[in-house]
mmCIF file of C-alpha atoms in Angstrom:
data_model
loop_
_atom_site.group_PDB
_atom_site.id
_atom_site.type_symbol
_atom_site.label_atom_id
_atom_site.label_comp_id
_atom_site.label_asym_id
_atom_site.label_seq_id
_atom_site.Cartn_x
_atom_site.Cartn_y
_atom_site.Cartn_z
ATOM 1 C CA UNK M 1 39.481 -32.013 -70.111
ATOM 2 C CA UNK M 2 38.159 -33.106 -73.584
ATOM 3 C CA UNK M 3 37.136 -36.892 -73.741
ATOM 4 C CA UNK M 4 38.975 -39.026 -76.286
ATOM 5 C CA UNK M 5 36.311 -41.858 -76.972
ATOM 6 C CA UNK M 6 37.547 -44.833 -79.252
ATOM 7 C CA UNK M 7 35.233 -46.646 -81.507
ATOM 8 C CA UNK M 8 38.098 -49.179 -82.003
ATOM 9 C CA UNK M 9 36.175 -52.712 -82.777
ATOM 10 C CA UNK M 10 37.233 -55.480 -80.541
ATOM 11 C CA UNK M 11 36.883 -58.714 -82.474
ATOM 12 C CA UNK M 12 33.667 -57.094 -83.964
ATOM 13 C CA UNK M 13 31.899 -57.059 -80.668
ATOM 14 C CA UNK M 14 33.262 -54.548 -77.994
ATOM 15 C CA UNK M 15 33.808 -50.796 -78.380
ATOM 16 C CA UNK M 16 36.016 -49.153 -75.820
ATOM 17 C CA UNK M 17 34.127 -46.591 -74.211
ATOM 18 C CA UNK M 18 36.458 -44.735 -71.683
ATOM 19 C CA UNK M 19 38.349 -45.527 -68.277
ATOM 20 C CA UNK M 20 37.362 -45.920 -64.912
ATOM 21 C CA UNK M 21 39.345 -45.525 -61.569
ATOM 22 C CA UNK M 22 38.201 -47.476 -59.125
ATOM 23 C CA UNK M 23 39.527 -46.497 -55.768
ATOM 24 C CA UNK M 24 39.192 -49.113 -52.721
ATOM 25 C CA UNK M 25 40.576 -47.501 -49.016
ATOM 26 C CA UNK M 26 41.020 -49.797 -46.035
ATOM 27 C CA UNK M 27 41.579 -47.460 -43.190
ATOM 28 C CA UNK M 28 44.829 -45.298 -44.624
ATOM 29 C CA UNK M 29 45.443 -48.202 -47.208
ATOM 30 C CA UNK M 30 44.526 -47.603 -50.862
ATOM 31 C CA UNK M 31 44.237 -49.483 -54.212
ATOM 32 C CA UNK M 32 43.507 -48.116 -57.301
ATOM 33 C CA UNK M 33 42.516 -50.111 -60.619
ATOM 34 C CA UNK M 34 41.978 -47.656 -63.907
ATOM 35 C CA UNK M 35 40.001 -50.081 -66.219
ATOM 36 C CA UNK M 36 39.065 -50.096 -69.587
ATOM 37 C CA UNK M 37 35.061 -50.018 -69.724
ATOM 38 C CA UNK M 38 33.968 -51.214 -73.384
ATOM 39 C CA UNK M 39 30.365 -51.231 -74.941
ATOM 40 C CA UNK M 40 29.998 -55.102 -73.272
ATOM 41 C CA UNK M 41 30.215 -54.726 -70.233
ATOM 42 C CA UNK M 42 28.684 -51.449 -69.913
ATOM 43 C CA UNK M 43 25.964 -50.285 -72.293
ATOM 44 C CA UNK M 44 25.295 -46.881 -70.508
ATOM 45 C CA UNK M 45 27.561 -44.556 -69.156
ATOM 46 C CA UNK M 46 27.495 -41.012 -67.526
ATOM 47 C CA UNK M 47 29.789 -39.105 -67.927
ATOM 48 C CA UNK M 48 32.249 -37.479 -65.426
ATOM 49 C CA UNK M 49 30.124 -39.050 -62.903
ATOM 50 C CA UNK M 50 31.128 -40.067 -59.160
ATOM 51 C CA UNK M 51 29.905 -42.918 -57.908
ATOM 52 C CA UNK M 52 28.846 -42.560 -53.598
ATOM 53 C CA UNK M 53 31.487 -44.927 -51.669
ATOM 54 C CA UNK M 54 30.032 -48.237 -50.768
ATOM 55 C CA UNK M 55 30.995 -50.931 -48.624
ATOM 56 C CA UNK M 56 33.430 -53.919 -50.731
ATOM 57 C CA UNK M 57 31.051 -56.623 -51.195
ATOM 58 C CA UNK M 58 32.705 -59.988 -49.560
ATOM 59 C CA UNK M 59 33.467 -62.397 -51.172
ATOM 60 C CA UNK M 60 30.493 -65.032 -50.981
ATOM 61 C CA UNK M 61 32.600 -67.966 -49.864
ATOM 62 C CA UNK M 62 35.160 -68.126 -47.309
ATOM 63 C CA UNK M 63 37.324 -70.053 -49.582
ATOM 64 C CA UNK M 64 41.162 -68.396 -50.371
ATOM 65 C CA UNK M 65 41.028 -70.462 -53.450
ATOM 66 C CA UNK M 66 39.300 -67.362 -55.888
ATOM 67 C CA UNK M 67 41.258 -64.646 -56.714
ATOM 68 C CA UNK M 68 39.018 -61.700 -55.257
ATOM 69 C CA UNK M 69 38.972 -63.443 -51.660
ATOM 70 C CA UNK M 70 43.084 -63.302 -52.101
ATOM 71 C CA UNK M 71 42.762 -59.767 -52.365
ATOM 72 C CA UNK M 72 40.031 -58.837 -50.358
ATOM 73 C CA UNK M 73 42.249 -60.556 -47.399
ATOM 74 C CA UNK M 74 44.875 -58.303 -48.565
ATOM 75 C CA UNK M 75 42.892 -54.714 -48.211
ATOM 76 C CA UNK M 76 41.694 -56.114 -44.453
ATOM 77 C CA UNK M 77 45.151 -56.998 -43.429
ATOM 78 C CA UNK M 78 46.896 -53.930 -44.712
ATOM 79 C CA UNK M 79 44.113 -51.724 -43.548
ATOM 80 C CA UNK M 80 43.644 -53.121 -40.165
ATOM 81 C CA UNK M 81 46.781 -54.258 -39.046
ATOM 82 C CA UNK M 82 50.400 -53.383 -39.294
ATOM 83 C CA UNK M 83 54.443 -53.255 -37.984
ATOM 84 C CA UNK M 84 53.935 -55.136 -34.129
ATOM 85 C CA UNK M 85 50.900 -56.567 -34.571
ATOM 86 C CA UNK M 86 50.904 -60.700 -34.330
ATOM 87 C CA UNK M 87 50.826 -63.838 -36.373
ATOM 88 C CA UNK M 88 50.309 -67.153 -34.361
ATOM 89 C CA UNK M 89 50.419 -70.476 -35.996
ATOM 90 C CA UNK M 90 48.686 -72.678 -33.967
ATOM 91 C CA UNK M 91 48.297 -76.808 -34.440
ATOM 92 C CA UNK M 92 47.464 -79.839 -32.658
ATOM 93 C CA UNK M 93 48.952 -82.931 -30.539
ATOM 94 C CA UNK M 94 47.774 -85.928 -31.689
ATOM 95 C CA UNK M 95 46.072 -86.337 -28.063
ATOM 96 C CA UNK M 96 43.941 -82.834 -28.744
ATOM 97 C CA UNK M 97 43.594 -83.318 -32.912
ATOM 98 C CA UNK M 98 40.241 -82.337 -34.009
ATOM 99 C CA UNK M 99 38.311 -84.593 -35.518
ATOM 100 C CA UNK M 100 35.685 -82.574 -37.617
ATOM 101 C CA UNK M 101 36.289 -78.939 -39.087
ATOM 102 C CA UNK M 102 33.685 -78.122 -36.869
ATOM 103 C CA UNK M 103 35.753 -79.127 -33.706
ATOM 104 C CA UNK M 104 38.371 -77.172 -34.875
ATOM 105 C CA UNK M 105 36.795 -74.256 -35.556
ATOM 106 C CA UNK M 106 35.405 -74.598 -32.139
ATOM 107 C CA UNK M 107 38.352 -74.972 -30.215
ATOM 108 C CA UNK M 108 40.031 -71.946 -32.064
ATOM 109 C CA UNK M 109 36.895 -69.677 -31.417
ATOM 110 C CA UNK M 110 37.133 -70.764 -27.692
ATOM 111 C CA UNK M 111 40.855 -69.686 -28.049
ATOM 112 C CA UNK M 112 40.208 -66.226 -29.533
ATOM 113 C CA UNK M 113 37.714 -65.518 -26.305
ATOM 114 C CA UNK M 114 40.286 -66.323 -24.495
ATOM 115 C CA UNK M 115 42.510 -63.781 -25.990
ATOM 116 C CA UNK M 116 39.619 -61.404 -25.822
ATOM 117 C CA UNK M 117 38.620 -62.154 -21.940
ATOM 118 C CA UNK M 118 42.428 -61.327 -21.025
ATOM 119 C CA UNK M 119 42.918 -57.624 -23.149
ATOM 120 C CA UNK M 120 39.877 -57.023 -21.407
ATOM 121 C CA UNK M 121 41.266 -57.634 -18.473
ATOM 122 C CA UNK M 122 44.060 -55.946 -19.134
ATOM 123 C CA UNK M 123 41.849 -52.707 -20.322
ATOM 124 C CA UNK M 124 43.079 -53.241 -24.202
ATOM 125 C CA UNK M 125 41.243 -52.325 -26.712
ATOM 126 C CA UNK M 126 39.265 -54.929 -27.947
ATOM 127 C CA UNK M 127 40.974 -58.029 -30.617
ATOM 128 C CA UNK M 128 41.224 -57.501 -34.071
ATOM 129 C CA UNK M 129 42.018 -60.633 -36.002
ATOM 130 C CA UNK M 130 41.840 -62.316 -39.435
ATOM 131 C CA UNK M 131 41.521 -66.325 -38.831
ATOM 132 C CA UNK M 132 42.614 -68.896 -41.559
ATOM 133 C CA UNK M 133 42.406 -71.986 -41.129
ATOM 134 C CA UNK M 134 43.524 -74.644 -43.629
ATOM 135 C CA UNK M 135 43.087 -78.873 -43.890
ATOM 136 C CA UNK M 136 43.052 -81.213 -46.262
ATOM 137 C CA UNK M 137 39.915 -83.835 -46.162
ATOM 138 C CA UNK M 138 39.458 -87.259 -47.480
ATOM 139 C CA UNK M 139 36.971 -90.142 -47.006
ATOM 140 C CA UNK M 140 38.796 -91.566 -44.456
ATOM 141 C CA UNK M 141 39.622 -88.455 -42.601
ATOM 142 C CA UNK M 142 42.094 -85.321 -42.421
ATOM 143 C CA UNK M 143 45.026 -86.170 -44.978
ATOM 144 C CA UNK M 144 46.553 -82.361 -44.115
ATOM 145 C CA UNK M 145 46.507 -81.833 -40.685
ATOM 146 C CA UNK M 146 44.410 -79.321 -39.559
ATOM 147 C CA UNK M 147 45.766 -75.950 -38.067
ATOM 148 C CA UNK M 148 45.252 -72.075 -37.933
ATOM 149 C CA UNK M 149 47.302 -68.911 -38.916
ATOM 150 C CA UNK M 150 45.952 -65.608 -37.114
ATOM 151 C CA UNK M 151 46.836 -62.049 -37.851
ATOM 152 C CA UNK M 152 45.913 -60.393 -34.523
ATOM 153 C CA UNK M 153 46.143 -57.162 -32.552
ATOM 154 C CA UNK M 154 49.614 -56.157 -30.932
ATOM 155 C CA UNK M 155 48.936 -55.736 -26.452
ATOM 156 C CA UNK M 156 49.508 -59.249 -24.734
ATOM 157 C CA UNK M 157 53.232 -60.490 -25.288
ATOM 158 C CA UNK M 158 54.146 -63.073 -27.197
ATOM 159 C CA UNK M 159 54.905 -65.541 -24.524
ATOM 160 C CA UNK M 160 50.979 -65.040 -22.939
ATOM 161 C CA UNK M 161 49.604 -65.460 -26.172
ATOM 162 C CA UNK M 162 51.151 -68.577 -26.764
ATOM 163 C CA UNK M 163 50.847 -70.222 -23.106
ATOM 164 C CA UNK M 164 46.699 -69.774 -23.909
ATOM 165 C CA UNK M 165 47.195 -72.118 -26.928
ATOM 166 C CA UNK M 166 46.029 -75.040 -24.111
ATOM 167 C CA UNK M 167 43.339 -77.306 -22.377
ATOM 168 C CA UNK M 168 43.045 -78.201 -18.757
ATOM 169 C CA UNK M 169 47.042 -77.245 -18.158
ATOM 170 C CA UNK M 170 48.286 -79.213 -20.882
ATOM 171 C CA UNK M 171 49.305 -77.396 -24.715
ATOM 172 C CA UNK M 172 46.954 -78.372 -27.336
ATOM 173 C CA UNK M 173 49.876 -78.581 -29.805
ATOM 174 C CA UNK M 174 52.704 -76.349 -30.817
ATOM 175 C CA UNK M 175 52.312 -72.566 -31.046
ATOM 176 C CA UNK M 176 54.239 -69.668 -32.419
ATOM 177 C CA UNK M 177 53.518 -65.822 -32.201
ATOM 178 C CA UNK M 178 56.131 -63.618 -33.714
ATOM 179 C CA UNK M 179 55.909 -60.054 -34.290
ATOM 180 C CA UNK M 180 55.189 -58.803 -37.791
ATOM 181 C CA UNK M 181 57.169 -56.688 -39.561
ATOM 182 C CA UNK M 182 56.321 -54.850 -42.720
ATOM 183 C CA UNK M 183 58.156 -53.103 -45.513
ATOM 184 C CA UNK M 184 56.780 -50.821 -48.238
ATOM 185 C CA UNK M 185 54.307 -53.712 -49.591
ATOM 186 C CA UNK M 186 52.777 -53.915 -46.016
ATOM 187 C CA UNK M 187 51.323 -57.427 -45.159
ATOM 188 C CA UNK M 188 51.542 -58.476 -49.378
ATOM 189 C CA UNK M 189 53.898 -61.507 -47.718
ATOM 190 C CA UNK M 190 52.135 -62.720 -44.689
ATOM 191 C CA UNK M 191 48.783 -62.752 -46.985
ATOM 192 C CA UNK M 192 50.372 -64.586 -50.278
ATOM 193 C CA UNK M 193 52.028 -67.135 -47.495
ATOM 194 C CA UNK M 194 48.658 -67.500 -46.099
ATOM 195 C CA UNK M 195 46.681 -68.184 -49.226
ATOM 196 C CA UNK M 196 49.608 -69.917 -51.072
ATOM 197 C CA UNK M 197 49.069 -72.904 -53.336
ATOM 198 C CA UNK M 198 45.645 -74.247 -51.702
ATOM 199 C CA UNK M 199 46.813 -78.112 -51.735
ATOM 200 C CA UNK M 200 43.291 -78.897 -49.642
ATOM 201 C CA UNK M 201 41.191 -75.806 -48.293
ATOM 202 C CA UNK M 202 41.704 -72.454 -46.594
ATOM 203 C CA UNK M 203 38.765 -71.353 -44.838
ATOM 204 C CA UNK M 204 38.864 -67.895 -43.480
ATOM 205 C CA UNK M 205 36.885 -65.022 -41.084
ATOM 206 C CA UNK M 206 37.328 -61.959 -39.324
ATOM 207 C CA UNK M 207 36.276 -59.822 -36.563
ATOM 208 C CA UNK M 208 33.754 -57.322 -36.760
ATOM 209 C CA UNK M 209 35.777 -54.766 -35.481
ATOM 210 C CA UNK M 210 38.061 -54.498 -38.854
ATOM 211 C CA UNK M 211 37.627 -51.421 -40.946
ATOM 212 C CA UNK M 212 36.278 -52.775 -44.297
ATOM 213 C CA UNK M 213 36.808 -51.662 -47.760
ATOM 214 C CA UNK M 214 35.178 -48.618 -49.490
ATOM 215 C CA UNK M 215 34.786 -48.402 -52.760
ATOM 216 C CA UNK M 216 34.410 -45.240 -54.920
ATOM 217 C CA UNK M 217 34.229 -44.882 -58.882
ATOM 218 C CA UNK M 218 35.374 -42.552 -61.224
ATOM 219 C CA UNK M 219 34.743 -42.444 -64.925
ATOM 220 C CA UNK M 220 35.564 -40.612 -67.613
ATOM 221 C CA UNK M 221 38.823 -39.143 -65.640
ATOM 222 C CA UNK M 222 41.680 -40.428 -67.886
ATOM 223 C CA UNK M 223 42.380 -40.208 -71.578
ATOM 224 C CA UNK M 224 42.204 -43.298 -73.395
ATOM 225 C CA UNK M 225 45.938 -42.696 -75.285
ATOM 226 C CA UNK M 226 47.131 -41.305 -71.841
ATOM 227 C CA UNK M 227 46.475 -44.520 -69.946
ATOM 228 C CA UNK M 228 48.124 -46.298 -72.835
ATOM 229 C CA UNK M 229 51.187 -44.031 -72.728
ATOM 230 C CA UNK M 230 51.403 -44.665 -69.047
ATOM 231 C CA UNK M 231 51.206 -47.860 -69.009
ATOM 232 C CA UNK M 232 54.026 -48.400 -71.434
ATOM 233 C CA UNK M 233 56.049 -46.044 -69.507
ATOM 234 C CA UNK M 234 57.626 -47.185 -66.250
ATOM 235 C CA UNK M 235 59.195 -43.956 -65.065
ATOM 236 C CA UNK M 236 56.801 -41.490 -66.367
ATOM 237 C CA UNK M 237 53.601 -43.594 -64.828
ATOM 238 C CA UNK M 238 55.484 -43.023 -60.791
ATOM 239 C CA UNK M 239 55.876 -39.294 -61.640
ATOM 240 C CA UNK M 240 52.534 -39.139 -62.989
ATOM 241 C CA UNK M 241 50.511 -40.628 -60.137
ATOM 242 C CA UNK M 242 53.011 -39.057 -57.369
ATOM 243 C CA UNK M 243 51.527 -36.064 -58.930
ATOM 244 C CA UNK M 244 47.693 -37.221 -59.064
ATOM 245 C CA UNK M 245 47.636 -38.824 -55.645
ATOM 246 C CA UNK M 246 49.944 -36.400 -53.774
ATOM 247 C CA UNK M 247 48.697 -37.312 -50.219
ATOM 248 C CA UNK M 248 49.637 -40.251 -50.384
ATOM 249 C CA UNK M 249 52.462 -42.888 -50.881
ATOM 250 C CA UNK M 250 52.497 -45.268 -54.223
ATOM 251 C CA UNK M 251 54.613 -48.549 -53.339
ATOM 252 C CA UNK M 252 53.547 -50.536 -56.403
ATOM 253 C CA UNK M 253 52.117 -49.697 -60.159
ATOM 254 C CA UNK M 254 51.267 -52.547 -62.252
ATOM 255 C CA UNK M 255 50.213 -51.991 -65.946
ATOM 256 C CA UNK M 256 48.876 -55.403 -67.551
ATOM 257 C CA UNK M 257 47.678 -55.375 -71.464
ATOM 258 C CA UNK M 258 44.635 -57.884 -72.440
ATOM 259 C CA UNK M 259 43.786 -58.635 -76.488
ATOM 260 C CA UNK M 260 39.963 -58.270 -75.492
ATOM 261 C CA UNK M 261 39.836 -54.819 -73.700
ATOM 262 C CA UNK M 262 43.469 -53.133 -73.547
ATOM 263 C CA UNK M 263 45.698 -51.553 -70.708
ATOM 264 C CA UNK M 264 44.297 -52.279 -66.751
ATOM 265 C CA UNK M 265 46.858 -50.356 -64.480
ATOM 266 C CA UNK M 266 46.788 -51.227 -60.731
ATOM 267 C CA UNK M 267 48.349 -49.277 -57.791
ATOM 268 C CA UNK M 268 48.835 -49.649 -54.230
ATOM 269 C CA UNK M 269 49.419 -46.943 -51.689
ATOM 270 C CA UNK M 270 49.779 -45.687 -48.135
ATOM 271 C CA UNK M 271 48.287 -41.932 -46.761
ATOM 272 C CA UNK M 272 51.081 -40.216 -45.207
ATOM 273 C CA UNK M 273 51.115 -39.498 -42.400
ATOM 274 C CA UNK M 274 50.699 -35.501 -41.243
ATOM 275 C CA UNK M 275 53.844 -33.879 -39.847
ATOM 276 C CA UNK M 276 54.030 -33.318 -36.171
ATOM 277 C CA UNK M 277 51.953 -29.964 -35.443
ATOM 278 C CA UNK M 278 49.839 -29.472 -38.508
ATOM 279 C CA UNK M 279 46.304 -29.457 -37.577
ATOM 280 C CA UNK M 280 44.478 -28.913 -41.021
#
């Protein structure tokens, strides 16, 4: 494939060098960004060269205010969890509200080895989970009350989970498990209603069970005037990338245009899943 290199002057300063595809996999979960790398942010470039995977950094803070935390949450929960699995909402009575953030995150920690202690029992496999837990604060206190939303691992019914929301006999507060259910964008809902409009703070963590994102980089793979045409071309991008990515399933293909660098395309995609009796 020959390599169409622009020398195409950005406001004097950047030259677009070439494309990358960056793919990240989460379990059988994939995205895919194909970015435009210019002479700023990259002075030297091999090319056709694969990067080794590597581990997706995490986000530094635990805040769900910053974009890449939004969608770092995203590749966990579609990676690691799916149709069945479990999100419980779980607040507090006035008698059993938490005073600090610490509290709280104590008393929900206490809950999940709860949780843990019974599957166990039980002879499940051990919890998955993604914890958020969001609260406004003032001087004079909690202005948002305090409470937790956690994606968990299908096993103990509903009813159990919620009945271990509790202290000495008594319910520490309303509770509500319900069964998730997914369509083609996977958890994209659950996740943009978890980290939606942060009036206060959403502070979030994980087990250490949860498959984590790879990443993997690609350059030189695309033409520059292909990715262009592509990305102003609904119905010929899906056939295109059916074609390039033919193992798996595209549900989404986003194409966004900045003045400073050019066409970004995004995907999102499933692996299918291997028909019954075919070992290879």
């Amino acid at each position: 494939m020959g390599i169409n290199v622009s020398t195409k002057l950005r406001q004097g300063i950047e030259i677009m060098l070439f494309y990358r595809e960056k793919k990240i996999d989460t379990g059988s979960y994939r995205e895919v960004d194909i970015i435009p790398r210019t002479s700023a942010a990259e002075e030297v470039a091999k090319r056709g060269t694969r990067s080794k995977k590597k581990k997706v950094s995490r986000p530094q803070q635990q805040s769900l205010n910053e974009k890449n935390s939004k969608r770092y949450l995203l590749e966990l929960a579609n990676g690691n969890f799916g149709e069945g699995d479990l999100h419980v909402t779980c607040t507090y009575s006035d008698e059993f509200l938490p005073k600090t953030v610490k509290d709280a995150e104590r008393e929900i920690n206490n809950y999940l080895r709860r949780i843990s202690y019974r599957r166990k029992k039980l002879g499940l496999d051990p919890l998955k989970y993604i914890l958020v837990t969001e609260y406004k604060l003032s001087d004079e206190g909690f202005t948002k009350r305090i409470h937790h939303h956690i994606i968990m691992s299908a096993g103990l019914n509903r009813d159990e989970v919620e009945s271990i929301w509790s202290k000495r006999g008594q319910m520490l507060g309303f509770v509500n498990a319900d069964r998730i259910q997914t369509g083609k964008d996977g958890l994209e809902a659950l996740t943009r209603y978890l980290t939606k409009d942060p009036q206060g703070r959403k502070r979030w963590t994980s087990s250490r069970n949860l498959v984590r994102p790879v990443e993997r980089t690609n350059d030189y793979k695309y033409r520059i005037s292909k990715i262009e045409s592509l990305a102003k071309q609904v119905d010929k991008s899906w056939q295109y990338f059916d074609e390039k990515y033919p193992k798996y399933e595209i549900t989404k293909i986003e194409s966004v245009f900045y003045e400073d660098t050019g066409w970004h395309i995004y995907l999102r995609m499933w692996k299918k899943e291997k028909p019954r009796g075919d070992i290879n």
